[in-house]
Coordinates of N, CA and C in Angstrom, one line a residue:
M1 N -36.3 -51.9 12.6 CA -35.0 -52.3 12.7 C -34.0 -51.2 12.6
L2 N -33.0 -51.2 13.4 CA -32.1 -50.1 13.4 C -31.0 -50.2 12.3
S3 N -30.6 -49.1 11.8 CA -29.5 -49.1 10.8 C -28.2 -49.3 11.5
E4 N -27.2 -49.5 10.6 CA -25.8 -49.7 11.2 C -25.3 -48.5 11.9
R5 N -25.7 -47.3 11.3 CA -25.3 -46.0 11.9 C -25.9 -45.9 13.3
E6 N -27.2 -46.2 13.4 CA -27.8 -46.1 14.7 C -27.3 -47.1 15.7
L7 N -27.0 -48.3 15.3 CA -26.4 -49.2 16.2 C -25.0 -48.8 16.7
A8 N -24.2 -48.3 15.7 CA -22.9 -47.8 16.1 C -23.0 -46.6 17.1
F9 N -23.9 -45.7 16.8 CA -24.1 -44.6 17.7 C -24.5 -45.0 19.1
I10 N -25.4 -46.0 19.2 CA -25.8 -46.5 20.5 C -24.6 -47.1 21.2
A11 N -23.8 -47.8 20.5 CA -22.6 -48.3 21.2 C -21.6 -47.2 21.7
I12 N -21.5 -46.2 20.9 CA -20.6 -45.1 21.3 C -21.2 -44.4 22.5
H13 N -22.5 -44.2 22.5 CA -23.2 -43.6 23.6 C -23.0 -44.4 24.9
K14 N -23.3 -45.7 24.8 CA -23.2 -46.6 25.9 C -21.8 -46.7 26.5
N15 N -20.8 -46.7 25.6 CA -19.4 -46.8 26.1 C -18.8 -45.5 26.6
S16 N -19.3 -44.4 26.1 CA -18.7 -43.1 26.3 C -19.4 -42.2 27.3
Y17 N -20.7 -42.4 27.4 CA -21.5 -41.4 28.2 C -21.0 -41.3 29.6
P18 N -20.7 -42.3 30.3 CA -20.2 -42.1 31.7 C -19.0 -41.2 31.8
S19 N -18.0 -41.4 30.9 CA -16.8 -40.5 30.8 C -17.2 -39.1 30.5
V20 N -18.0 -38.9 29.5 CA -18.4 -37.6 29.1 C -19.2 -36.9 30.3
F21 N -20.1 -37.6 30.9 CA -20.8 -37.0 32.1 C -19.8 -36.6 33.2
R22 N -18.9 -37.5 33.6 CA -18.0 -37.2 34.6 C -17.1 -35.9 34.3
F23 N -16.7 -35.9 33.0 CA -15.9 -34.7 32.5 C -16.7 -33.4 32.7
V24 N -17.9 -33.5 32.3 CA -18.8 -32.3 32.3 C -19.1 -31.9 33.8
R25 N -19.5 -33.0 34.6 CA -19.9 -32.8 36.0 C -18.8 -32.0 36.8
R26 N -17.6 -32.3 36.5 CA -16.5 -31.7 37.2 C -16.4 -30.2 36.9
R27 N -17.0 -29.8 35.8 CA -16.9 -28.4 35.4 C -18.1 -27.5 35.5
V28 N -19.2 -28.1 36.0 CA -20.5 -27.3 36.1 C -21.0 -27.5 37.5
E29 N -21.9 -26.6 37.9 CA -22.4 -26.5 39.3 C -23.4 -27.6 39.7
S30 N -24.1 -28.2 38.7 CA -25.1 -29.2 39.1 C -25.1 -30.4 38.2
A31 N -25.6 -31.5 38.8 CA -25.8 -32.7 38.0 C -26.8 -32.5 36.9
E32 N -27.8 -31.7 37.1 CA -28.9 -31.5 36.1 C -28.3 -30.8 34.9
I33 N -27.4 -29.8 35.1 CA -26.8 -29.1 34.0 C -25.8 -30.1 33.3
A34 N -25.1 -30.9 34.1 CA -24.2 -31.8 33.5 C -24.9 -32.8 32.6
E35 N -26.1 -33.3 33.0 CA -26.9 -34.2 32.2 C -27.3 -33.6 30.9
E36 N -27.7 -32.3 31.0 CA -28.1 -31.6 29.8 C -27.0 -31.5 28.8
I37 N -25.8 -31.0 29.3 CA -24.7 -30.8 28.4 C -24.2 -32.2 27.8
A38 N -24.1 -33.2 28.7 CA -23.7 -34.5 28.2 C -24.7 -35.0 27.1
A39 N -25.9 -34.8 27.3 CA -26.9 -35.2 26.2 C -26.7 -34.3 24.9
D40 N -26.4 -33.1 25.1 CA -26.1 -32.2 24.0 C -24.8 -32.7 23.2
V41 N -23.9 -33.2 23.9 CA -22.7 -33.7 23.3 C -23.1 -34.8 22.3
F42 N -23.9 -35.7 22.7 CA -24.3 -36.8 21.8 C -25.2 -36.3 20.7
R43 N -26.0 -35.3 20.9 CA -26.8 -34.7 19.9 C -25.9 -34.1 18.8
V44 N -24.9 -33.3 19.2 CA -24.0 -32.7 18.3 C -23.2 -33.8 17.5
I45 N -22.8 -34.9 18.2 CA -22.1 -36.0 17.5 C -23.0 -36.6 16.5
W46 N -24.2 -36.8 16.8 CA -25.2 -37.5 15.9 C -25.4 -36.6 14.7
Q47 N -25.5 -35.3 14.9 CA -25.7 -34.4 13.8 C -24.5 -34.2 12.9
K48 N -23.3 -34.3 13.4 CA -22.1 -34.0 12.7 C -21.3 -35.3 12.2
W49 N -21.8 -36.4 12.7 CA -21.1 -37.6 12.4 C -21.3 -38.1 11.0
D50 N -20.1 -38.3 10.3 CA -20.2 -38.9 9.0 C -19.9 -40.4 9.2
D51 N -20.4 -41.2 8.3 CA -20.2 -42.7 8.5 C -18.8 -43.2 8.3
D52 N -17.9 -42.4 7.9 CA -16.6 -42.8 7.6 C -15.7 -43.0 8.8
S53 N -16.0 -42.3 9.9 CA -15.2 -42.5 11.1 C -16.0 -42.5 12.3
Q54 N -15.6 -43.1 13.4 CA -16.3 -43.1 14.6 C -15.6 -42.1 15.6
P55 N -16.4 -41.3 16.2 CA -15.8 -40.3 17.1 C -15.2 -41.0 18.3
D56 N -14.0 -40.6 18.7 CA -13.3 -41.2 19.9 C -13.5 -40.3 21.1
L57 N -13.1 -40.8 22.2 CA -13.4 -40.1 23.5 C -12.7 -38.7 23.5
P58 N -11.5 -38.5 23.0 CA -11.0 -37.1 23.0 C -11.8 -36.2 22.2
Y59 N -12.4 -36.6 21.1 CA -13.3 -35.8 20.3 C -14.5 -35.4 21.1
L60 N -15.1 -36.4 21.7 CA -16.3 -36.2 22.5 C -16.0 -35.2 23.7
L61 N -14.9 -35.3 24.3 CA -14.5 -34.4 25.4 C -14.3 -33.0 24.9
T62 N -13.8 -32.9 23.6 CA -13.6 -31.6 23.0 C -14.9 -30.9 22.8
V63 N -15.9 -31.7 22.3 CA -17.2 -31.1 22.1 C -17.8 -30.7 23.4
A64 N -17.6 -31.6 24.4 CA -18.1 -31.3 25.8 C -17.5 -30.0 26.3
R65 N -16.2 -29.9 26.2 CA -15.5 -28.7 26.6 C -16.1 -27.4 26.0
N66 N -16.4 -27.5 24.7 CA -17.0 -26.3 24.0 C -18.4 -26.0 24.5
L67 N -19.2 -27.1 24.7 CA -20.5 -26.9 25.2 C -20.5 -26.3 26.7
V68 N -19.6 -26.7 27.5 CA -19.4 -26.2 28.8 C -19.1 -24.7 28.7
G69 N -18.2 -24.4 27.9 CA -17.9 -22.9 27.6 C -19.1 -22.1 27.2
N70 N -19.9 -22.7 26.3 CA -21.1 -22.0 25.9 C -22.1 -21.8 27.0
A71 N -22.2 -22.9 27.9 CA -23.1 -22.8 29.1 C -22.6 -21.7 30.0
Y72 N -21.3 -21.6 30.2 CA -20.8 -20.5 31.1 C -21.0 -19.1 30.5
R73 N -20.8 -19.0 29.2 CA -21.1 -17.7 28.6 C -22.6 -17.3 28.7
S74 N -23.4 -18.3 28.4 CA -24.8 -18.1 28.5 C -25.2 -17.7 30.0
R75 N -24.7 -18.4 30.9 CA -25.0 -18.0 32.3 C -24.5 -16.6 32.7
D76 N -23.3 -16.3 32.2 CA -22.8 -14.9 32.5 C -23.6 -13.9 31.8
R77 N -24.1 -14.1 30.6 CA -25.0 -13.1 30.0 C -26.3 -13.0 30.7
Q78 N -26.8 -14.1 31.2 CA -28.1 -14.1 32.0 C -27.9 -13.3 33.3
Q79 N -26.8 -13.5 34.0 CA -26.5 -12.8 35.2 C -26.3 -11.3 34.9
A80 N -25.7 -11.0 33.9 CA -25.5 -9.6 33.5 C -26.8 -8.9 33.2
L81 N -27.7 -9.6 32.5 CA -29.1 -9.1 32.2 C -29.8 -8.9 33.5
Q82 N -29.8 -9.9 34.4 CA -30.5 -9.8 35.7 C -30.0 -8.6 36.5
E83 N -28.7 -8.4 36.5 CA -28.1 -7.2 37.2 C -28.5 -5.9 36.6
K84 N -28.5 -5.9 35.2 CA -29.0 -4.7 34.5 C -30.4 -4.4 34.9
L85 N -31.3 -5.4 34.9 CA -32.7 -5.2 35.2 C -32.8 -4.6 36.6
R86 N -32.0 -5.2 37.6 CA -32.1 -4.7 39.0 C -31.6 -3.3 39.1
T87 N -30.5 -3.0 38.4 CA -30.0 -1.6 38.5 C -31.0 -0.6 37.9
T88 N -31.6 -1.0 36.8 CA -32.6 -0.1 36.2 C -33.8 0.1 37.2
A89 N -34.3 -1.0 37.8 CA -35.3 -0.9 38.8 C -35.0 0.0 40.0
V90 N -33.7 -0.1 40.4 CA -33.2 0.8 41.5 C -33.2 2.2 41.1
E91 N -32.7 2.5 39.9 CA -32.6 3.9 39.4 C -34.0 4.5 39.2
R92 N -35.0 3.7 38.7 CA -36.3 4.2 38.5 C -37.2 4.3 39.7
F93 N -37.1 3.3 40.6 CA -38.1 3.3 41.7 C -37.5 3.3 43.1
G94 N -36.1 3.3 43.2 CA -35.5 3.4 44.5 C -35.2 2.0 45.0
D95 N -34.2 1.9 45.9 CA -33.7 0.7 46.4 C -34.7 -0.2 47.2
D96 N -35.7 0.4 47.8 CA -36.6 -0.3 48.6 C -37.9 -0.6 47.9
S97 N -38.0 -0.4 46.6 CA -39.3 -0.5 45.9 C -39.6 -2.0 45.7
E98 N -40.9 -2.2 45.5 CA -41.4 -3.6 45.2 C -40.8 -4.1 43.9
N99 N -40.5 -3.3 43.0 CA -39.9 -3.7 41.7 C -38.5 -4.3 41.9
V100 N -37.7 -3.7 42.8 CA -36.4 -4.3 43.1 C -36.6 -5.6 43.9
V101 N -37.5 -5.7 44.8 CA -37.8 -6.9 45.5 C -38.1 -8.0 44.5
V102 N -39.0 -7.7 43.6 CA -39.4 -8.7 42.5 C -38.1 -9.1 41.7
Q103 N -37.3 -8.2 41.3 CA -36.1 -8.5 40.5 C -35.2 -9.4 41.3
D104 N -35.0 -9.1 42.6 CA -34.2 -9.9 43.5 C -34.7 -11.4 43.6
A105 N -36.0 -11.5 43.8 CA -36.7 -12.8 43.9 C -36.5 -13.5 42.6
M106 N -36.8 -12.9 41.5 CA -36.6 -13.5 40.2 C -35.2 -14.0 39.9
A107 N -34.2 -13.2 40.3 CA -32.8 -13.6 40.1 C -32.4 -14.9 40.9
R108 N -33.1 -15.1 42.0 CA -32.8 -16.3 42.8 C -33.5 -17.6 42.3
L109 N -34.4 -17.4 41.4 CA -35.1 -18.6 40.9 C -34.3 -19.4 39.9
R110 N -34.6 -20.7 39.7 CA -34.0 -21.5 38.6 C -34.4 -20.8 37.3
E111 N -33.5 -21.0 36.4 CA -33.8 -20.4 35.0 C -35.1 -20.8 34.4
Q112 N -35.5 -22.1 34.6 CA -36.8 -22.6 34.0 C -38.0 -21.9 34.7
D113 N -37.9 -21.7 36.0 CA -39.0 -21.0 36.7 C -39.1 -19.5 36.3
R114 N -37.9 -18.9 36.2 CA -37.9 -17.5 35.8 C -38.4 -17.3 34.4
D115 N -38.0 -18.2 33.5 CA -38.5 -18.2 32.1 C -40.0 -18.3 32.0
I116 N -40.6 -19.2 32.7 CA -42.1 -19.4 32.5 C -42.8 -18.3 33.2
L117 N -42.3 -17.7 34.3 CA -43.0 -16.5 34.9 C -42.9 -15.3 33.9
Q118 N -41.7 -15.2 33.3 CA -41.6 -14.1 32.3 C -42.5 -14.3 31.1
L119 N -42.7 -15.5 30.7 CA -43.6 -15.7 29.6 C -45.0 -15.4 30.0
A120 N -45.4 -15.7 31.2 CA -46.7 -15.5 31.7 C -47.0 -14.0 32.0
Y121 N -46.1 -13.3 32.7 CA -46.4 -12.0 33.2 C -45.7 -10.9 32.4
W122 N -44.5 -11.1 31.9 CA -43.9 -10.1 31.1 C -44.4 -10.1 29.7
D123 N -44.5 -11.3 29.1 CA -45.0 -11.4 27.8 C -46.5 -11.6 27.6
G124 N -47.2 -11.8 28.7 CA -48.6 -11.9 28.7 C -49.2 -13.1 28.0
L125 N -48.5 -14.3 28.0 CA -48.9 -15.5 27.4 C -49.8 -16.3 28.3
G126 N -50.8 -16.9 27.7 CA -51.7 -17.9 28.5 C -51.0 -19.3 28.5
C127 N -51.6 -20.2 29.2 CA -51.0 -21.5 29.3 C -50.9 -22.2 28.0
A128 N -51.9 -22.1 27.1 CA -51.8 -22.7 25.8 C -50.6 -22.2 25.0
E129 N -50.4 -20.9 25.0 CA -49.3 -20.2 24.3 C -47.9 -20.6 24.9
I130 N -47.9 -20.6 26.2 CA -46.7 -21.1 26.9 C -46.3 -22.5 26.5
A131 N -47.3 -23.3 26.5 CA -47.1 -24.7 26.1 C -46.5 -24.8 24.7
R132 N -46.9 -24.0 23.8 CA -46.4 -24.0 22.4 C -44.9 -23.5 22.5
V133 N -44.6 -22.5 23.2 CA -43.3 -22.0 23.3 C -42.3 -23.0 23.9
L134 N -42.8 -23.7 25.0 CA -42.0 -24.7 25.7 C -42.0 -26.0 25.0
N135 N -42.8 -26.2 24.0 CA -43.0 -27.5 23.3 C -43.4 -28.6 24.3
C136 N -44.5 -28.3 25.0 CA -45.0 -29.3 26.0 C -46.5 -29.2 25.9
S137 N -47.2 -30.1 26.7 CA -48.6 -30.1 26.7 C -49.1 -28.9 27.5
E138 N -50.4 -28.5 27.3 CA -50.9 -27.4 28.1 C -51.0 -27.7 29.6
S139 N -51.3 -29.0 29.9 CA -51.3 -29.3 31.3 C -49.9 -29.3 32.0
A140 N -48.9 -29.7 31.2 CA -47.5 -29.6 31.7 C -47.2 -28.1 31.9
A141 N -47.6 -27.2 31.0 CA -47.3 -25.8 31.2 C -48.0 -25.3 32.4
K142 N -49.2 -25.7 32.7 CA -49.9 -25.3 33.9 C -49.2 -25.7 35.2
V143 N -48.8 -26.9 35.2 CA -48.0 -27.5 36.3 C -46.7 -26.7 36.5
R144 N -46.0 -26.5 35.5 CA -44.7 -25.7 35.5 C -44.9 -24.3 36.1
L145 N -46.0 -23.7 35.5 CA -46.3 -22.3 36.0 C -46.7 -22.3 37.5
H146 N -47.5 -23.3 37.9 CA -47.9 -23.4 39.3 C -46.7 -23.5 40.2
R147 N -45.7 -24.4 39.8 CA -44.5 -24.6 40.6 C -43.6 -23.4 40.6
A148 N -43.5 -22.7 39.4 CA -42.7 -21.5 39.4 C -43.3 -20.4 40.3
R149 N -44.6 -20.3 40.3 CA -45.3 -19.3 41.2 C -45.0 -19.7 42.7
G150 N -45.0 -20.9 43.0 CA -44.7 -21.3 44.4 C -43.2 -21.0 44.7
A151 N -42.3 -21.3 43.8 CA -40.9 -21.0 44.0 C -40.7 -19.5 44.2
F152 N -41.4 -18.7 43.4 CA -41.4 -17.3 43.5 C -41.8 -16.8 44.8
R153 N -43.0 -17.3 45.2 CA -43.5 -17.0 46.6 C -42.5 -17.2 47.7
K154 N -41.8 -18.3 47.6 CA -40.8 -18.6 48.6 C -39.6 -17.7 48.6
Q155 N -39.4 -17.1 47.5 CA -38.2 -16.1 47.4 C -38.6 -14.7 47.8
M156 N -39.9 -14.4 47.9 CA -40.3 -13.1 48.3 C -40.2 -12.9 49.8
P157 N -39.7 -11.8 50.3 CA -39.6 -11.5 51.7 C -41.0 -11.5 52.4
A158 N -41.1 -11.9 53.6 CA -42.3 -11.9 54.4 C -42.9 -10.5 54.4
G159 N -44.2 -10.4 54.2 CA -44.9 -9.1 54.3 C -45.0 -8.4 53.0
V160 N -44.5 -8.9 51.9 CA -44.6 -8.3 50.6 C -45.8 -9.0 49.9
E161 N -47.0 -8.6 50.1 CA -48.2 -9.2 49.6 C -48.6 -8.6 48.3
T162 N -48.5 -7.3 48.1 CA -49.0 -6.6 46.9 C -48.4 -7.0 45.7
T163 N -47.1 -7.3 45.7 CA -46.4 -7.7 44.5 C -46.9 -9.0 44.0
T164 N -47.0 -10.0 44.9 CA -47.4 -11.3 44.5 C -48.8 -11.3 44.0
H165 N -49.7 -10.4 44.5 CA -51.0 -10.4 44.0 C -51.0 -9.7 42.6
K166 N -50.2 -8.7 42.4 CA -50.1 -8.1 41.0 C -49.7 -9.2 40.0
M167 N -48.8 -10.1 40.4 CA -48.3 -11.1 39.5 C -49.3 -12.2 39.4
G168 N -50.3 -12.3 40.2 CA -51.3 -13.4 40.1 C -50.8 -14.6 40.8
V169 N -49.8 -14.4 41.7 CA -49.2 -15.5 42.4 C -49.9 -15.8 43.7

């Protein structure tokens, strides 16, 4: 049986989620990111909510605005890191090296694909360890890694075979 707090939260979520999602969706590049941020809004509300008052829509949208800002800052840091890695590869190996090609291909991947490939090849983790890091089953980690490898292969220019073999792709 659900507590009064849980029932009240469910009602808030049901009534406010569409507005929160639309607010976030107008400010981010994809529906997937908007769904994640909207879900995070309600996670934050659940964690900070005291039973004395119910959060209203303006408060929910303020939380959403803050989370969108965090997402943009995170994205900007990730892009700066990718650019720094590419610049370092160019300086060390030259503009036409396989390392630069790999950096460019990695930069074009979705963040989730890039993360799992880095766990596997940069950090040297096996599927069981990746599963623990990602908090998923080992079979799910294997599937994600397989899909990320495929996505990486698609980003690589034609004729660059040695790099993909080195990565085990």
